[in-house]
XYZ file of N, CA and C in Angstrom:
804
model
N 83.990 102.089 121.189
C 85.049 101.559 120.335
C 85.099 102.269 118.967
N 83.946 102.759 118.505
C 83.970 103.496 117.248
C 84.785 104.782 117.386
N 84.658 105.442 118.535
C 85.450 106.653 118.760
C 86.945 106.326 118.804
N 87.302 105.183 119.411
C 88.701 104.768 119.453
C 89.225 104.517 118.037
N 88.420 103.833 117.212
C 88.835 103.545 115.839
C 88.973 104.829 115.022
N 88.033 105.757 115.196
C 88.116 107.024 114.467
C 89.341 107.827 114.907
N 89.620 107.806 116.216
C 90.806 108.498 116.700
C 92.081 107.881 116.140
N 92.124 106.540 116.096
C 93.296 105.848 115.539
C 93.501 106.245 114.077
N 92.407 106.295 113.325
C 92.488 106.707 111.919
C 92.995 108.140 111.805
N 92.511 109.027 112.674
C 92.949 110.423 112.631
C 94.444 110.529 112.922
N 94.930 109.756 113.904
C 96.358 109.783 114.221
C 97.212 109.280 113.070
N 96.729 108.241 112.386
C 97.465 107.710 111.241
C 97.488 108.711 110.093
N 96.339 109.358 109.833
C 96.284 110.359 108.764
C 97.171 111.556 109.082
N 97.243 111.924 110.373
C 98.140 113.024 110.762
C 99.576 112.699 110.368
N 100.009 111.453 110.601
C 101.374 111.081 110.232
C 101.561 111.147 108.720
N 100.548 110.737 107.953
C 100.665 110.756 106.501
C 100.823 112.168 105.944
N 100.371 113.171 106.705
C 100.468 114.550 106.230
C 101.841 115.163 106.493
N 102.707 114.474 107.240
C 104.023 115.011 107.572
C 105.044 114.650 106.506
N 106.105 115.449 106.414
C 107.190 115.170 105.478
C 108.341 114.418 106.130
N 108.312 114.297 107.457
C 109.349 113.535 108.151
C 108.728 112.870 109.376
N 109.475 111.953 109.984
C 108.969 111.235 111.144
C 109.245 112.022 112.423
N 108.302 112.040 113.365
C 108.547 112.705 114.649
C 109.685 112.017 115.400
N 110.380 112.745 116.279
C 111.474 112.131 117.041
C 110.959 111.064 117.998
N 111.860 110.215 118.427
C 111.501 109.090 119.294
C 110.857 109.552 120.597
N 111.378 110.620 121.227
C 110.829 111.088 122.499
C 109.391 111.574 122.329
N 109.093 112.168 121.178
C 107.724 112.609 120.916
C 106.789 111.409 120.840
N 107.241 110.326 120.225
C 106.414 109.116 120.137
C 106.193 108.511 121.519
N 107.226 108.543 122.361
C 107.078 108.022 123.723
C 106.071 108.857 124.498
N 106.132 110.186 124.324
C 105.162 111.065 124.994
C 103.747 110.773 124.510
N 103.577 110.567 123.210
C 102.264 110.212 122.680
C 101.759 108.917 123.286
N 102.646 107.937 123.387
C 102.256 106.650 123.946
C 101.814 106.788 125.398
N 102.540 107.596 126.182
C 102.180 107.810 127.597
C 100.820 108.493 127.699
N 100.605 109.544 126.885
C 99.317 110.252 126.913
C 98.187 109.318 126.525
N 98.398 108.505 125.500
C 97.366 107.572 125.065
C 97.026 106.548 126.126
N 98.044 106.009 126.784
C 97.801 105.009 127.833
C 97.111 105.638 129.039
N 97.469 106.890 129.375
C 96.802 107.575 130.477
C 95.319 107.808 130.162
N 95.034 108.255 128.938
C 93.638 108.469 128.550
C 92.863 107.167 128.574
N 93.493 106.100 128.101
C 92.834 104.792 128.106
C 92.627 104.298 129.530
N 93.616 104.533 130.402
C 93.483 104.122 131.796
C 92.362 104.865 132.507
N 92.269 106.183 132.260
C 91.173 106.971 132.853
C 89.815 106.445 132.407
N 89.722 106.064 131.157
C 88.462 105.540 130.649
C 88.080 104.244 131.347
N 89.045 103.351 131.455
C 88.745 102.041 132.026
C 88.489 102.122 133.531
N 89.166 103.085 134.218
C 89.032 103.171 135.683
C 87.755 103.885 136.104
N 87.424 104.971 135.401
C 86.287 105.798 135.843
C 85.219 105.904 134.764
N 85.070 104.854 134.002
C 84.148 104.904 132.873
C 82.719 105.206 133.293
N 82.266 104.561 134.364
C 80.854 104.715 134.776
C 80.574 106.110 135.330
N 81.591 106.801 135.846
C 81.367 108.099 136.477
C 81.583 109.265 135.528
N 82.027 109.010 134.333
C 82.314 110.096 133.399
C 81.107 110.388 132.510
N 80.885 111.674 132.202
C 79.811 112.021 131.255
C 80.070 111.389 129.887
N 79.002 111.191 129.148
C 79.106 110.503 127.859
C 80.034 111.242 126.904
N 79.903 112.587 126.855
C 80.745 113.357 125.931
C 82.217 113.259 126.287
N 82.496 113.271 127.598
C 83.895 113.164 128.024
C 84.453 111.788 127.683
N 83.626 110.750 127.801
C 84.080 109.408 127.442
C 84.446 109.340 125.961
N 83.604 109.942 125.132
C 83.879 109.942 123.693
C 85.180 110.686 123.392
N 85.372 111.844 124.063
C 86.593 112.616 123.836
C 87.836 111.839 124.266
N 87.726 111.138 125.398
C 88.871 110.348 125.869
C 89.173 109.192 124.912
N 88.108 108.553 124.407
C 88.327 107.486 123.420
C 89.009 108.040 122.172
N 88.545 109.205 121.704
C 89.153 109.823 120.532
C 90.618 110.179 120.788
N 90.888 110.768 121.962
C 92.256 111.146 122.300
C 93.158 109.919 122.375
N 92.681 108.883 123.070
C 93.490 107.661 123.193
C 93.772 107.062 121.822
N 92.750 106.968 120.969
C 92.950 106.397 119.641
C 93.893 107.212 118.789
N 93.767 108.549 118.847
C 94.597 109.412 118.002
C 96.071 109.309 118.371
N 96.377 109.421 119.657
C 97.789 109.401 120.052
C 98.391 108.006 119.909
N 97.608 106.952 120.214
C 98.130 105.601 120.042
C 98.300 105.265 118.555
N 97.360 105.699 117.727
C 97.487 105.464 116.294
C 98.684 106.180 115.700
N 98.910 107.427 116.125
C 100.060 108.178 115.618
C 101.371 107.537 116.060
N 101.442 107.112 117.335
C 102.664 106.493 117.842
C 102.934 105.162 117.137
N 101.892 104.341 116.995
C 102.048 103.035 116.359
C 102.481 103.196 114.895
N 101.835 104.086 114.160
C 102.171 104.281 112.747
C 103.593 104.804 112.589
N 104.000 105.691 113.483
C 105.350 106.236 113.406
C 106.394 105.154 113.621
N 106.174 104.297 114.613
C 107.151 103.240 114.875
C 107.178 102.208 113.758
N 106.015 101.921 113.144
C 105.998 101.006 111.992
C 106.806 101.598 110.836
N 106.635 102.897 110.579
C 107.389 103.554 109.513
C 108.878 103.593 109.848
N 109.208 103.854 111.116
C 110.618 103.909 111.519
C 111.279 102.537 111.342
N 110.543 101.490 111.680
C 111.077 100.129 111.532
C 111.340 99.812 110.067
N 110.387 100.194 109.182
C 110.557 99.905 107.764
C 111.714 100.700 107.167
N 111.840 101.964 107.550
C 112.893 102.823 106.991
C 114.276 102.493 107.546
N 114.332 101.730 108.653
C 115.633 101.377 109.228
C 116.441 100.481 108.293
N 115.769 99.839 107.306
C 116.462 98.950 106.384
C 117.006 99.681 105.155
N 117.053 100.989 105.197
C 117.517 101.755 104.045
C 118.947 101.361 103.664
N 119.207 101.311 102.357
C 120.543 100.971 101.866
C 121.551 102.035 102.286
N 122.670 101.647 102.931
C 123.710 102.639 103.262
C 124.215 103.352 102.009
N 124.378 104.664 102.112
C 124.760 105.468 100.950
C 126.098 105.014 100.380
N 127.033 104.576 101.231
C 128.361 104.214 100.739
C 128.350 102.937 99.886
N 127.238 102.184 99.909
C 127.160 100.970 99.095
C 126.475 101.202 97.749
N 125.944 102.398 97.532
C 125.290 102.694 96.257
C 126.291 102.612 95.107
N 125.884 101.915 94.030
C 126.706 101.844 92.827
C 127.886 100.908 92.915
N 128.038 100.152 94.003
C 129.152 99.229 94.134
C 128.714 97.826 93.731
N 129.662 97.037 93.247
C 129.371 95.642 92.905
C 129.321 94.828 94.194
N 128.130 94.330 94.516
C 127.916 93.558 95.739
C 127.616 92.115 95.368
N 128.174 91.193 96.133
C 127.899 89.784 95.924
C 126.729 89.388 96.828
N 125.601 89.041 96.213
C 124.376 88.756 96.951
C 123.985 87.293 96.808
N 123.476 86.737 97.893
C 122.866 85.409 97.872
C 121.459 85.554 98.419
N 120.489 85.022 97.680
C 119.111 85.169 98.144
C 118.142 84.391 97.273
N 116.862 84.670 97.481
C 115.785 83.896 96.882
C 114.922 84.794 96.005
N 114.502 84.279 94.851
C 113.549 84.979 93.985
C 112.205 84.978 94.705
N 111.720 86.168 95.086
C 110.565 86.264 95.989
C 109.338 86.855 95.323
N 109.282 86.856 93.989
C 108.101 87.385 93.310
C 107.989 86.742 91.941
N 106.844 86.933 91.321
C 106.653 86.483 89.939
C 107.435 87.430 89.029
N 108.439 86.940 88.290
C 109.255 87.839 87.459
C 108.415 88.533 86.387
N 108.765 89.779 86.132
C 108.136 90.553 85.063
C 109.081 90.524 83.874
N 108.722 89.796 82.825
C 109.593 89.627 81.672
C 109.260 90.631 80.584
N 110.296 91.098 79.901
C 110.133 91.997 78.758
C 111.201 91.655 77.731
N 111.300 92.449 76.669
C 112.124 92.065 75.520
C 113.589 91.841 75.871
N 114.180 92.706 76.689
C 115.615 92.605 76.930
C 115.961 92.171 78.352
N 115.034 91.524 79.064
C 115.363 91.035 80.393
C 114.141 90.772 81.254
N 114.308 90.922 82.549
C 113.252 90.641 83.507
C 113.529 91.400 84.797
N 112.469 91.642 85.560
C 112.602 92.270 86.869
C 111.877 91.413 87.887
N 112.390 91.424 89.128
C 111.825 90.583 90.173
C 112.255 91.114 91.533
N 111.597 90.626 92.569
C 111.982 90.952 93.944
C 112.931 89.870 94.435
N 114.037 90.306 95.028
C 115.085 89.399 95.508
C 115.175 89.531 97.021
N 115.012 88.422 97.720
C 115.090 88.403 99.187
C 116.511 88.042 99.588
N 117.252 89.039 100.065
C 118.685 88.872 100.314
C 118.912 88.102 101.613
N 119.757 87.075 101.516
C 120.168 86.308 102.700
C 121.571 86.681 103.152
N 122.474 86.930 102.192
C 123.846 87.332 102.506
C 124.282 88.386 101.494
N 125.133 89.307 101.951
C 125.662 90.347 101.069
C 127.121 90.598 101.425
N 127.971 90.710 100.390
C 129.395 90.941 100.597
C 129.866 92.036 99.643
N 130.774 92.858 100.130
C 131.434 93.889 99.340
C 132.920 93.565 99.343
N 133.408 93.025 98.216
C 134.809 92.598 98.098
C 135.188 91.625 99.211
N 134.301 90.678 99.499
C 134.555 89.666 100.514
C 134.210 90.079 101.927
N 133.856 91.351 102.126
C 133.510 91.845 103.462
C 131.992 91.844 103.627
N 131.451 91.176 104.665
C 129.994 91.156 104.848
C 129.460 92.559 105.126
N 128.348 92.913 104.486
C 127.738 94.227 104.645
C 126.240 94.046 104.865
N 125.604 95.114 105.344
C 124.157 95.098 105.584
C 123.447 95.810 104.446
N 122.509 95.099 103.830
C 121.671 95.685 102.786
C 120.223 95.368 103.136
N 119.257 96.052 102.527
C 117.851 95.742 102.810
C 117.525 94.280 102.529
N 116.584 93.755 103.279
C 116.207 92.350 103.129
C 115.514 92.043 101.818
N 114.799 93.028 101.241
C 114.103 92.848 99.967
C 114.519 93.953 99.006
N 114.994 93.558 97.833
C 115.410 94.534 96.828
C 114.762 94.159 95.500
N 114.538 95.160 94.648
C 114.000 94.933 93.306
C 115.174 94.942 92.322
N 115.327 93.845 91.587
C 116.456 93.711 90.669
C 115.972 93.549 89.235
N 116.750 94.101 88.312
C 116.560 93.852 86.899
C 117.717 93.006 86.391
N 117.400 91.984 85.590
C 118.436 91.144 84.994
C 118.271 91.288 83.492
N 119.190 92.047 82.852
C 119.048 92.432 81.463
C 120.001 91.640 80.576
N 119.683 91.629 79.274
C 120.544 90.965 78.304
C 121.815 91.774 78.045
N 121.786 93.064 78.370
C 122.953 93.928 78.199
C 123.302 94.544 79.539
N 124.570 94.450 79.942
C 125.033 95.028 81.208
C 125.376 96.493 80.972
N 124.435 97.383 81.304
C 124.648 98.819 81.078
C 125.585 99.423 82.122
N 125.930 98.667 83.150
C 126.823 99.204 84.170
C 128.288 99.128 83.789
N 128.606 98.392 82.711
C 129.997 98.310 82.287
C 130.402 99.585 81.561
N 131.722 99.795 81.428
C 132.212 100.978 80.723
C 131.814 100.942 79.254
N 131.516 99.761 78.743
C 130.948 99.583 77.412
C 129.891 98.489 77.531
N 128.936 98.478 76.624
C 127.826 97.542 76.719
C 128.323 96.108 76.578
N 127.946 95.261 77.532
C 128.343 93.861 77.524
C 127.078 93.016 77.411
N 126.981 92.259 76.325
C 125.822 91.400 76.146
C 126.047 90.067 76.862
N 125.030 89.576 77.519
C 125.098 88.266 78.164
C 123.687 87.714 78.251
N 123.594 86.424 78.412
C 122.298 85.763 78.452
C 121.775 85.750 79.877
N 120.619 86.386 80.090
C 120.002 86.389 81.418
C 119.147 85.126 81.558
N 119.395 84.293 82.545
C 118.609 83.069 82.696
C 117.174 83.386 83.102
N 116.285 82.448 82.839
C 114.894 82.596 83.257
C 114.803 82.214 84.730
N 114.469 83.182 85.576
C 114.384 82.913 87.012
C 112.944 82.554 87.375
N 112.819 81.771 88.439
C 111.528 81.239 88.871
C 111.390 81.490 90.368
N 110.192 81.839 90.858
C 110.013 82.045 92.300
C 110.479 80.833 93.112
N 111.185 81.118 94.204
C 111.659 80.058 95.083
C 113.084 79.625 94.822
N 113.696 80.056 93.711
C 115.081 79.698 93.442
C 116.027 80.506 94.329
N 117.146 79.880 94.710
C 118.203 80.594 95.436
C 119.371 80.828 94.488
N 119.737 82.117 94.313
C 120.813 82.494 93.408
C 121.934 83.197 94.162
N 123.142 83.031 93.643
C 124.296 83.820 94.078
C 124.725 84.654 92.876
N 124.699 85.980 93.020
C 124.936 86.855 91.879
C 125.602 88.151 92.327
N 126.024 88.929 91.343
C 126.630 90.236 91.600
C 125.668 91.314 91.113
N 125.400 92.308 91.939
C 124.432 93.350 91.592
C 124.915 94.706 92.087
N 124.406 95.735 91.435
C 124.599 97.111 91.889
C 123.253 97.634 92.379
N 123.253 98.235 93.558
C 122.023 98.727 94.177
C 122.060 100.240 94.316
N 120.877 100.811 94.440
C 120.751 102.240 94.716
C 119.485 102.460 95.534
N 119.403 103.599 96.179
C 118.192 103.963 96.914
C 117.054 104.183 95.924
N 115.835 103.738 96.252
C 114.723 103.899 95.304
C 114.288 105.354 95.199
N 114.153 105.841 93.982
C 113.688 107.204 93.727
C 112.609 107.146 92.657
N 111.474 107.775 92.936
C 110.396 107.837 91.959
C 110.198 109.256 91.464
N 109.427 109.396 90.400
C 109.110 110.720 89.877
C 108.158 111.438 90.820
N 108.273 112.771 90.868
C 107.486 113.571 91.807
C 106.334 114.299 91.118
N 105.831 113.747 90.029
C 104.682 114.369 89.360
C 103.455 114.278 90.275
N 102.734 115.387 90.471
C 101.605 115.385 91.426
C 100.542 114.333 91.128
N 100.239 114.087 89.854
C 99.175 113.146 89.501
C 99.714 111.813 89.012
N 101.020 111.606 89.135
C 101.615 110.357 88.658
C 101.634 109.281 89.732
N 102.054 108.098 89.325
C 102.150 106.975 90.245
C 103.275 107.214 91.241
N 102.988 107.032 92.532
C 103.979 107.245 93.588
C 104.766 105.947 93.777
N 105.844 105.820 92.997
C 106.621 104.580 93.025
C 107.288 104.366 94.378
N 107.785 105.438 95.005
C 108.472 105.284 96.286
C 107.521 104.779 97.366
N 106.295 105.288 97.380
C 105.318 104.807 98.358
C 104.993 103.338 98.123
N 104.881 102.946 96.850
C 104.589 101.546 96.544
C 105.728 100.646 96.990
N 106.988 101.066 96.707
C 108.134 100.271 97.145
C 108.147 100.141 98.663
N 107.801 101.218 99.364
C 107.801 101.179 100.825
C 106.772 100.188 101.347
N 105.560 100.196 100.759
C 104.530 99.259 101.218
C 104.919 97.816 100.916
N 105.722 97.609 99.872
C 106.172 96.258 99.527
C 107.422 95.850 100.308
N 107.934 96.739 101.150
C 109.136 96.421 101.918
C 110.412 96.444 101.097
N 110.404 97.148 99.956
C 111.569 97.225 99.081
C 112.285 98.545 99.332
N 113.495 98.480 99.875
C 114.231 99.691 100.241
C 115.449 99.924 99.363
N 115.583 99.174 98.267
C 116.657 99.392 97.303
C 116.267 98.709 96.004
N 116.770 99.237 94.903
C 116.607 98.550 93.620
C 117.912 98.623 92.851
N 118.016 97.824 91.794
C 119.261 97.782 91.051
C 119.197 96.781 89.925
N 120.371 96.306 89.493
C 120.422 95.370 88.375
C 121.575 94.390 88.585
N 121.448 93.238 87.921
C 122.443 92.176 88.018
C 123.551 92.438 87.010
N 124.800 92.313 87.443
C 125.941 92.501 86.559
C 126.191 91.250 85.720
N 127.055 91.411 84.705
C 127.356 90.298 83.801
C 128.289 89.276 84.433
N 128.739 89.511 85.648
C 129.610 88.552 86.325
C 128.900 87.206 86.455
N 129.659 86.112 86.509
C 129.023 84.787 86.597
C 128.084 84.683 87.804
N 126.889 84.165 87.559
C 125.909 83.915 88.618
C 125.730 82.412 88.762
N 125.343 81.978 89.949
C 125.221 80.541 90.210
C 123.879 80.237 90.851
N 123.168 79.271 90.282
C 121.935 78.772 90.876
C 122.300 77.792 91.969
N 122.023 78.148 93.233
C 122.423 77.301 94.357
C 121.356 76.272 94.703
N 120.083 76.658 94.642
C 118.985 75.729 94.916
C 117.857 76.030 93.943
N 117.291 74.988 93.334
C 116.221 75.212 92.374
C 114.919 75.599 93.056
N 114.720 75.149 94.302
C 113.494 75.529 95.004
C 113.717 75.440 96.504
N 113.583 76.572 97.171
C 113.641 76.634 98.639
C 112.201 76.736 99.122
N 111.686 75.687 99.724
C 110.244 75.624 99.977
C 109.825 76.550 101.113
N 108.811 77.346 100.851
C 107.969 77.981 101.865
C 106.635 78.262 101.190
N 105.624 78.585 101.980
C 104.277 78.716 101.437
C 104.199 79.816 100.388
N 104.842 80.976 100.648
C 104.791 82.084 99.694
C 105.351 81.677 98.340
N 106.524 81.020 98.359
C 107.162 80.680 97.100
C 106.491 79.490 96.423
N 105.823 78.629 97.204
C 105.048 77.557 96.585
C 103.889 78.140 95.781
N 103.247 79.172 96.335
C 102.183 79.864 95.608
C 102.772 80.567 94.382
N 103.916 81.238 94.565
C 104.557 81.923 93.445
C 104.958 80.963 92.341
N 105.474 79.788 92.705
C 105.859 78.787 91.699
C 104.631 78.292 90.935
N 103.513 78.117 91.638
C 102.280 77.680 90.988
C 101.765 78.742 90.022
N 101.771 80.006 90.454
C 101.348 81.097 89.572
C 102.238 81.168 88.330
N 103.543 80.973 88.535
C 104.480 81.005 87.408
C 104.161 79.894 86.408
N 103.893 78.682 86.904
C 103.581 77.562 86.007
C 102.294 77.825 85.220
N 101.286 78.376 85.894
C 100.032 78.683 85.201
C 100.244 79.764 84.145
N 101.012 80.786 84.462
C 101.270 81.841 83.496
C 101.998 81.295 82.273
N 102.978 80.408 82.499
C 103.715 79.826 81.381
C 102.793 79.001 80.487
N 101.894 78.218 81.085
C 100.972 77.397 80.294
C 100.047 78.265 79.450
N 99.546 79.352 80.031
C 98.645 80.242 79.289
C 99.383 80.904 78.130
N 100.589 81.387 78.381
C 101.342 82.072 77.338
C 101.771 81.124 76.221
N 102.040 79.856 76.575
C 102.365 78.866 75.545
C 101.141 78.501 74.717
N 99.969 78.465 75.360
C 98.744 78.116 74.636
C 98.250 79.262 73.771
N 98.588 80.505 74.151
C 98.112 81.686 73.412
C 99.293 82.565 73.014
N 100.223 82.030 72.221
C 101.459 82.787 71.945
C 101.251 84.076 71.179
N 100.253 84.118 70.305
C 100.043 85.302 69.469
C 98.775 86.064 69.828
N 98.048 85.593 70.822
C 96.756 86.206 71.149
C 96.957 87.540 71.851
N 96.276 88.577 71.373
C 96.386 89.903 71.969
C 95.805 89.934 73.370
N 94.832 89.066 73.655
C 94.162 89.065 74.950
C 94.827 88.121 75.952
N 96.004 87.561 75.615
C 96.668 86.623 76.526
C 96.971 87.278 77.873
N 97.387 88.561 77.835
C 97.681 89.260 79.085
C 96.460 89.406 79.965
N 95.277 89.574 79.350
C 94.036 89.674 80.125
C 93.716 88.335 80.779
N 93.918 87.229 80.045
C 93.665 85.902 80.604
C 94.589 85.650 81.793
N 95.854 86.015 81.639
C 96.811 85.841 82.744
C 96.370 86.649 83.965
N 95.925 87.892 83.735
C 95.481 88.735 84.851
C 94.270 88.129 85.556
N 93.341 87.587 84.791
C 92.127 87.007 85.379
C 92.430 85.734 86.158
N 93.437 84.980 85.727
C 93.718 83.680 86.349
C 94.668 83.801 87.534
N 95.775 84.527 87.368
C 96.792 84.553 88.424
C 97.060 85.948 88.972
N 96.354 86.983 88.486
C 96.507 88.319 89.064
C 97.697 89.107 88.566
N 98.422 88.619 87.557
C 99.560 89.355 87.000
C 99.046 90.242 85.871
N 98.959 91.551 86.129
C 98.346 92.488 85.186
C 99.359 93.209 84.293
N 100.630 92.860 84.398
C 101.668 93.657 83.750
C 101.712 93.472 82.229
N 101.035 92.468 81.691
C 101.055 92.259 80.241
C 99.862 92.893 79.539
N 98.998 93.571 80.282
C 97.832 94.220 79.680
C 98.263 95.543 79.063
N 97.847 95.775 77.830
C 98.201 97.004 77.126
C 97.501 98.210 77.763
N 98.173 99.363 77.692
C 97.593 100.595 78.251
C 96.270 100.939 77.576
N 96.178 100.678 76.267
C 94.926 100.968 75.557
C 93.786 100.085 76.067
N 94.114 98.846 76.438
C 93.083 97.963 76.996
C 92.613 98.471 78.350
N 93.540 98.982 79.166
C 93.145 99.534 80.466
C 92.202 100.721 80.278
N 92.462 101.536 79.252
C 91.562 102.662 78.974
C 90.151 102.164 78.686
N 90.053 101.099 77.893
C 88.735 100.538 77.566
C 88.067 99.985 78.827
N 88.822 99.251 79.638
C 88.259 98.657 80.855
C 87.749 99.741 81.804
N 88.542 100.795 81.983
C 88.151 101.855 82.916
C 86.952 102.652 82.399
N 86.899 102.895 81.100
C 85.777 103.657 80.547
C 84.481 102.861 80.562
N 84.588 101.550 80.486
C 83.382 100.717 80.498
C 83.029 100.236 81.903
N 83.829 100.618 82.898
C 83.488 100.301 84.283
C 83.821 98.889 84.714
N 84.723 98.195 84.013
C 85.053 96.819 84.411
C 86.518 96.690 84.863
N 87.207 97.823 85.037
C 88.595 97.766 85.466
C 88.774 97.055 86.786
N 87.824 97.263 87.714
C 87.942 96.636 89.028
C 87.795 95.123 88.930
N 87.037 94.630 87.936
C 86.903 93.174 87.761
C 88.220 92.556 87.338
N 88.931 93.245 86.452
C 90.237 92.740 86.017
C 91.205 92.724 87.189
N 91.145 93.753 88.022
C 92.080 93.868 89.137
C 91.788 92.840 90.234
N 90.527 92.564 90.476
C 90.154 91.726 91.615
C 90.156 90.233 91.288
N 89.738 89.871 90.078
C 89.525 88.452 89.763
C 90.754 87.613 90.010
N 91.892 88.011 89.440
C 93.101 87.221 89.605
C 93.597 87.176 91.026
N 93.412 88.273 91.757
C 93.883 88.293 93.146
C 93.039 87.371 94.020
């Protein structure tokens, strides 16, 4: 089984080294080869030399791992935002699905889309999108100021937003934003327009959003108790795992003193 696991890892790493996904027929061929190797192992295991058994386990794991990883990636990428909907005002109904990240002129959060319309016509958009709700609507022909409401995990909103395909910077040593969005299942990002938005339900119960609502309440209590404290962001990170309020200079200190992993793990 160790050889099977190592082969599976090798197949997955092979896919990570590619710039595009293999075609569907290639994945089917990999799956057939993997199942044949696995079948040979199970049928004639006792009669095969030890080295050949190890090679067959490695082969089966590699081709099955590559096929499985490819299909998982293909499934995730199938939710890509259609190009013709980029930059258009879309009417979205959905649920706040993350702890909002608040800053001076607005907030950002993950929005789980339930319905999407383009001028009254239903359209398909990714199920999870990252939205910014700002105090100024930069998408207008001139800057339009409006009050962005405080959103809370589990709320259902009906709003107007503009979406685009996610693009990150390609600096070799920088943060790979596109890879992070992909692992989070986010296939589009955008911002909320100044058009009227409506809160449809204050809380749509499910386990994920119940946890998110609890984390939000704890974060609010900490920030109210420590309004001027420089270390408030560290306390929030330690308690609920939200690290976005920690200053970059503090992260430098944590990493140089070897305690960065404690900050990252404790809240989670």
